[in-house]
């Protein structure tokens, strides 16, 4: 694993850490900053691979994310080594995250940065064997000429670990324990921000709190920004939305980042789980929540609709409509037994389409066929 930093050790994996790219403020024109950053990443990875090649020979295969440039020069260092791209997201001026908020005009600078990132992805894909995207919609963002070279294969969900548990208990920071059947509304994101619909969730929560005195809201996620922009005031979106909605702090619990075992227990006690996102990369947390049998209220946006059939294994609401989101959550709280078929269908969807063992077997097959030369540069990635 070649990377800028090792967040945590992984059994059986050797990490080779290279220096981070340098932010050269003022050294280059602002509109070329993205291209410069990607070129730096490309050089750092290429230099690392060159040292490895001299020390221990060429690897059998190279797989890497192409969004930040790291894979750009792989074939220049290792011309006979097959390489596959992780194709997570291709920016388009319409139909995705760019321009989704009608209140925020899209600047030329934003479009230029996106086009430069896409340029790096296309240049990378031009010389390697193919790629893998985790979902059909994410693959669909790539140009039509490229799509045949990108296979769709999700990383998968551990359905033995992520499962319903009627005996689950979740301990809140105040010491209270929650159990399945309690009127618990959950929300999970890496960071609490607009890309994942946090403001709309908070507005919906305020409406629910006014109508259900027993409802509790449990939120997992940090106060940073993973995508998009910080609030204009410089404050966290959590602080901004607590002020706007005036929700009683005793009714809502902000957990920050929690460990995976706690996350699963949170899903297991959830009466209604709210998952909102602009058209962007689908969160793994949604699939894990479904595997745990959550009653999901999701946004009516393309990546979510690939997984959730409205009224079947979850329910969809307009991303911008806090009243509609609140109404769907209230329905779930009011009719818990009626939600049982939906919960079972959510679990079945993950077992049938996203079981980790099946996904890994498909990934291993793709990697193996690439190594054997059955998938070659310019050929298909399917």
XYZ file of C-alpha atoms in Angstrom:
382
model
C 0.000 0.000 0.000
C 1.604 3.234 -1.201
C 0.161 6.277 0.567
C 0.892 9.630 2.174
C 0.063 8.433 5.675
C -0.926 5.223 7.384
C -4.046 5.760 9.426
C -3.973 2.316 11.003
C -2.086 -0.964 10.498
C -3.740 -3.654 8.392
C -2.773 -7.271 8.959
C -0.731 -8.668 6.077
C -0.306 -5.318 4.322
C 3.036 -3.535 3.969
C 2.722 0.240 3.919
C 5.155 2.430 2.003
C 4.631 6.051 2.987
C 5.833 8.885 0.759
C 5.937 12.630 1.568
C 2.741 14.595 0.924
C 2.319 16.898 -2.034
C 3.424 20.464 -1.353
C 0.913 23.293 -1.432
C 2.764 25.857 -3.523
C 0.670 28.927 -2.794
C 1.408 31.710 -5.240
C 4.022 29.684 -7.089
C 1.669 28.745 -9.908
C -1.543 30.248 -11.304
C -4.537 29.403 -9.119
C -6.431 27.666 -11.933
C -3.526 25.218 -12.370
C -3.292 24.255 -8.680
C -5.286 21.044 -9.151
C -3.122 19.896 -12.054
C 0.037 20.701 -10.084
C -1.174 18.759 -7.055
C -2.030 15.735 -9.202
C 1.350 15.900 -10.977
C 3.113 15.932 -7.610
C 1.186 12.868 -6.470
C 2.004 11.153 -9.759
C 5.716 11.852 -9.356
C 5.831 10.722 -5.727
C 4.132 7.410 -6.538
C 6.278 6.895 -9.649
C 9.468 7.477 -7.661
C 8.290 5.026 -5.009
C 7.482 2.382 -7.625
C 10.851 2.935 -9.299
C 12.692 2.288 -6.027
C 10.595 -0.819 -5.429
C 11.248 -2.098 -8.948
C 15.010 -1.819 -8.503
C 14.926 -3.382 -5.027
C 12.540 -6.287 -5.537
C 11.318 -6.383 -9.128
C 8.060 -5.313 -10.694
C 4.760 -6.154 -8.972
C 2.187 -8.423 -10.610
C -0.492 -5.735 -10.632
C -1.052 -2.121 -9.563
C -4.483 -0.920 -8.431
C -5.122 2.642 -7.327
C -7.492 5.556 -7.014
C -7.165 7.868 -10.005
C -8.856 10.950 -8.607
C -5.708 12.573 -7.194
C -3.184 11.677 -9.869
C -1.274 8.905 -8.139
C -1.739 6.407 -10.991
C -0.848 8.814 -13.814
C 2.766 7.715 -14.402
C 2.501 4.059 -13.339
C 2.879 2.731 -16.892
C 5.926 4.937 -17.488
C 7.703 3.177 -14.624
C 6.144 -0.260 -15.104
C 5.236 -0.543 -18.806
C 4.634 -4.323 -18.690
C 2.771 -4.413 -15.371
C -1.028 -4.434 -15.657
C -2.827 -1.658 -13.793
C -6.438 -1.046 -12.778
C -8.048 2.205 -11.686
C -10.483 2.697 -8.841
C -13.004 4.957 -10.611
C -14.896 6.582 -7.782
C -16.304 9.725 -9.345
C -16.121 11.730 -12.560
C -17.256 15.336 -12.348
C -19.932 16.508 -14.763
C -21.414 20.015 -15.071
C -24.937 18.581 -14.791
C -26.693 15.721 -13.058
C -24.281 15.383 -10.135
C -23.059 17.398 -7.202
C -22.026 20.410 -9.303
C -24.984 22.762 -9.620
C -27.302 20.561 -7.523
C -28.069 23.415 -5.139
C -30.118 25.871 -7.225
C -29.320 28.693 -4.763
C -25.571 28.456 -5.319
C -24.263 29.571 -8.707
C -21.495 27.477 -10.232
C -18.347 29.486 -10.865
C -16.010 29.107 -13.811
C -13.265 28.300 -11.303
C -15.273 25.361 -9.933
C -15.933 24.000 -13.405
C -12.260 24.431 -14.327
C -11.070 22.505 -11.264
C -13.472 19.680 -12.070
C -12.354 19.545 -15.690
C -8.683 19.389 -14.641
C -9.425 16.512 -12.268
C -11.256 14.743 -15.077
C -8.331 15.392 -17.425
C -6.028 13.532 -15.055
C -8.472 10.617 -14.818
C -8.832 10.339 -18.595
C -5.073 10.530 -19.151
C -4.588 7.766 -16.592
C -7.272 5.515 -18.066
C -5.841 6.029 -21.532
C -2.769 3.962 -20.718
C -3.936 1.284 -18.263
C -5.998 -1.855 -18.567
C -9.287 -0.641 -17.106
C -11.066 0.284 -13.938
C -13.617 -0.605 -11.279
C -16.495 1.549 -9.989
C -18.477 0.618 -6.877
C -21.938 1.448 -8.253
C -23.695 1.639 -11.592
C -24.484 5.325 -11.133
C -20.892 6.239 -10.277
C -19.735 4.412 -13.399
C -22.377 6.241 -15.434
C -20.725 9.581 -14.648
C -17.755 8.631 -16.846
C -17.916 9.445 -20.576
C -19.657 6.850 -22.738
C -16.428 5.989 -24.565
C -14.744 5.078 -21.281
C -17.541 3.147 -19.564
C -16.997 -0.178 -21.383
C -13.535 -0.317 -19.765
C -14.914 0.090 -16.232
C -16.407 -2.842 -14.348
C -18.993 -2.323 -11.601
C -18.116 -4.058 -8.370
C -18.816 -2.804 -4.865
C -16.479 -3.521 -1.956
C -19.327 -5.322 -0.214
C -20.832 -5.490 3.256
C -20.086 -8.043 5.970
C -23.641 -9.293 6.445
C -22.616 -11.510 9.368
C -21.315 -8.491 11.271
C -23.954 -6.021 10.057
C -27.224 -7.716 10.940
C -30.394 -7.105 12.938
C -30.162 -7.860 16.643
C -33.269 -7.663 18.839
C -31.042 -7.797 21.941
C -28.803 -4.885 20.904
C -28.271 -2.010 23.314
C -26.623 1.335 22.637
C -25.247 3.481 25.440
C -25.698 7.232 25.075
C -23.133 9.690 26.473
C -25.464 10.399 29.420
C -25.461 6.728 30.380
C -28.944 5.896 29.096
C -29.282 2.689 27.102
C -31.327 2.472 23.926
C -32.913 -0.727 22.627
C -34.792 -1.800 19.482
C -38.320 -0.423 19.726
C -37.305 2.897 21.257
C -38.290 5.955 19.162
C -34.717 6.615 18.014
C -34.009 8.594 14.838
C -30.446 8.169 13.583
C -28.212 10.064 11.170
C -24.649 9.126 10.187
C -22.029 10.846 8.034
C -18.255 11.212 8.091
C -18.784 14.954 8.602
C -21.989 16.833 9.360
C -22.271 18.971 6.227
C -24.616 19.968 3.380
C -23.329 17.345 0.892
C -24.898 14.703 3.134
C -28.032 16.745 3.817
C -27.248 17.604 7.424
C -29.143 20.932 7.415
C -32.251 19.231 6.029
C -31.971 16.461 8.621
C -31.805 19.020 11.426
C -34.830 20.900 10.095
C -36.739 17.630 9.824
C -35.644 16.674 13.351
C -37.015 19.957 14.704
C -40.389 19.229 13.111
C -40.422 15.683 14.499
C -39.396 16.845 17.970
C -42.326 19.259 18.028
C -44.785 16.434 17.316
C -43.229 13.500 19.172
C -42.141 14.329 22.701
C -40.585 10.895 23.127
C -38.428 10.948 19.969
C -34.660 11.032 20.400
C -32.112 11.916 17.743
C -28.672 10.299 17.672
C -26.091 11.688 15.261
C -22.663 10.231 14.438
C -20.114 12.294 12.528
C -17.387 14.894 12.863
C -17.656 18.674 12.578
C -15.265 18.989 9.630
C -15.797 19.248 5.887
C -15.253 16.205 3.680
C -16.937 17.701 0.627
C -18.187 21.108 -0.341
C -17.684 24.279 1.674
C -17.636 25.306 5.317
C -20.316 27.653 6.586
C -19.677 31.281 5.704
C -19.474 32.156 9.424
C -16.601 29.758 10.023
C -18.643 27.867 12.604
C -19.438 24.174 12.296
C -22.650 23.212 10.563
C -23.692 21.524 13.812
C -23.478 24.823 15.719
C -25.226 26.699 12.929
C -28.115 24.237 12.702
C -28.558 23.913 16.463
C -28.970 27.686 16.563
C -31.355 27.739 13.598
C -33.598 24.903 14.739
C -33.427 25.481 18.506
C -33.778 21.753 19.167
C -33.699 20.937 22.872
C -30.107 19.690 23.464
C -31.474 16.977 25.751
C -33.300 15.476 22.767
C -30.352 15.192 20.383
C -27.019 13.457 20.957
C -23.944 14.240 18.864
C -21.477 11.358 19.165
C -18.677 12.583 16.904
C -16.745 9.774 15.211
C -17.520 6.375 16.723
C -15.941 2.965 16.256
C -17.445 0.485 13.825
C -18.886 -1.836 16.477
C -20.732 1.101 18.054
C -21.990 2.189 14.646
C -23.527 -1.223 14.059
C -25.214 -1.177 17.470
C -26.590 2.272 16.660
C -28.120 0.937 13.450
C -29.556 -2.043 15.339
C -31.524 0.173 17.744
C -32.653 2.702 15.132
C -36.390 3.175 14.601
C -35.794 5.388 11.548
C -32.465 6.056 9.860
C -32.165 9.183 7.709
C -29.679 9.055 4.827
C -29.458 12.107 2.584
C -26.930 12.940 -0.102
C -26.526 15.160 -3.132
C -25.849 13.140 -6.314
C -22.359 12.015 -5.358
C -20.446 9.005 -4.064
C -22.748 6.589 -2.219
C -21.872 6.174 1.470
C -20.962 2.713 2.729
C -22.970 3.522 5.873
C -26.259 3.338 3.965
C -25.607 -0.249 2.922
C -24.501 -1.235 6.429
C -27.649 0.360 7.875
C -29.772 -1.645 5.450
C -27.885 -4.826 6.326
C -28.813 -4.156 9.954
C -32.462 -3.980 8.929
C -32.886 -0.233 9.336
C -36.042 1.553 8.309
C -34.312 3.984 5.944
C -35.656 7.366 4.898
C -33.397 8.321 1.987
C -33.079 11.237 -0.383
C -34.692 10.911 -3.793
C -31.334 11.280 -5.539
C -29.714 9.052 -8.149
C -27.116 7.166 -6.060
C -29.717 6.343 -3.388
C -32.352 5.237 -5.917
C -29.914 2.645 -7.237
C -30.231 0.837 -3.900
C -33.603 1.845 -2.443
C -36.915 1.193 -4.160
C -39.416 3.665 -2.734
C -41.782 1.865 -0.385
C -40.076 -1.497 -0.862
C -36.802 -1.620 1.074
C -36.905 1.980 2.273
C -38.681 5.187 1.450
C -37.528 8.244 -0.495
C -38.135 11.941 0.069
C -37.101 15.088 -1.748
C -33.604 16.076 -0.612
C -34.653 19.701 -0.044
C -38.022 19.030 1.620
C -37.607 18.849 5.403
C -41.381 18.482 5.831
C -41.468 15.413 3.581
C -38.470 13.869 5.350
C -40.094 14.497 8.731
C -43.395 13.008 7.578
C -41.734 9.771 6.464
C -39.821 9.471 9.734
C -43.020 10.156 11.717
C -44.804 7.426 9.784
C -42.088 4.959 10.706
C -42.246 5.924 14.373
C -46.047 5.706 14.439
C -46.299 2.310 12.674
C -43.263 0.250 13.675
C -44.873 -3.111 12.865
C -45.853 -1.910 9.392
C -42.181 -1.185 8.750
C -41.134 -4.796 9.306
C -41.494 -5.894 5.628
C -39.473 -2.847 4.579
C -36.739 -3.707 7.069
C -36.625 -7.314 5.885
C -36.426 -6.181 2.262
C -33.564 -3.812 3.102
C -31.611 -6.671 4.642
C -32.414 -8.938 1.678
C -31.169 -6.320 -0.793
C -27.744 -6.293 0.820
C -27.597 -10.079 1.083
C -28.486 -10.481 -2.579
C -26.458 -7.648 -4.138
C -23.755 -6.514 -1.744
C -22.663 -9.548 0.271
C -18.961 -9.063 0.872
C -17.930 -12.594 -0.065
C -19.634 -12.311 -3.455
C -18.207 -8.842 -4.114
C -14.685 -9.915 -3.191
C -14.922 -12.991 -5.392
C -15.859 -10.760 -8.323
C -13.028 -8.359 -7.545
C -10.525 -11.208 -7.307
C -11.764 -12.523 -10.659
C -11.271 -9.099 -12.278
C -7.775 -8.781 -10.801
C -6.857 -12.305 -11.838
C -8.040 -11.871 -15.415
C -6.099 -8.622 -15.629
C -2.896 -10.289 -14.450
C -3.412 -13.128 -16.926
C -3.752 -10.632 -19.761
C -7.422 -11.332 -20.438
C -8.095 -7.645 -19.780
C -5.585 -5.481 -21.628
C -5.014 -1.775 -22.103
C -7.630 -0.458 -24.493
C -9.844 -3.511 -24.017
C -12.835 -3.875 -21.730
C -12.865 -3.802 -17.960
C -16.065 -5.802 -17.623
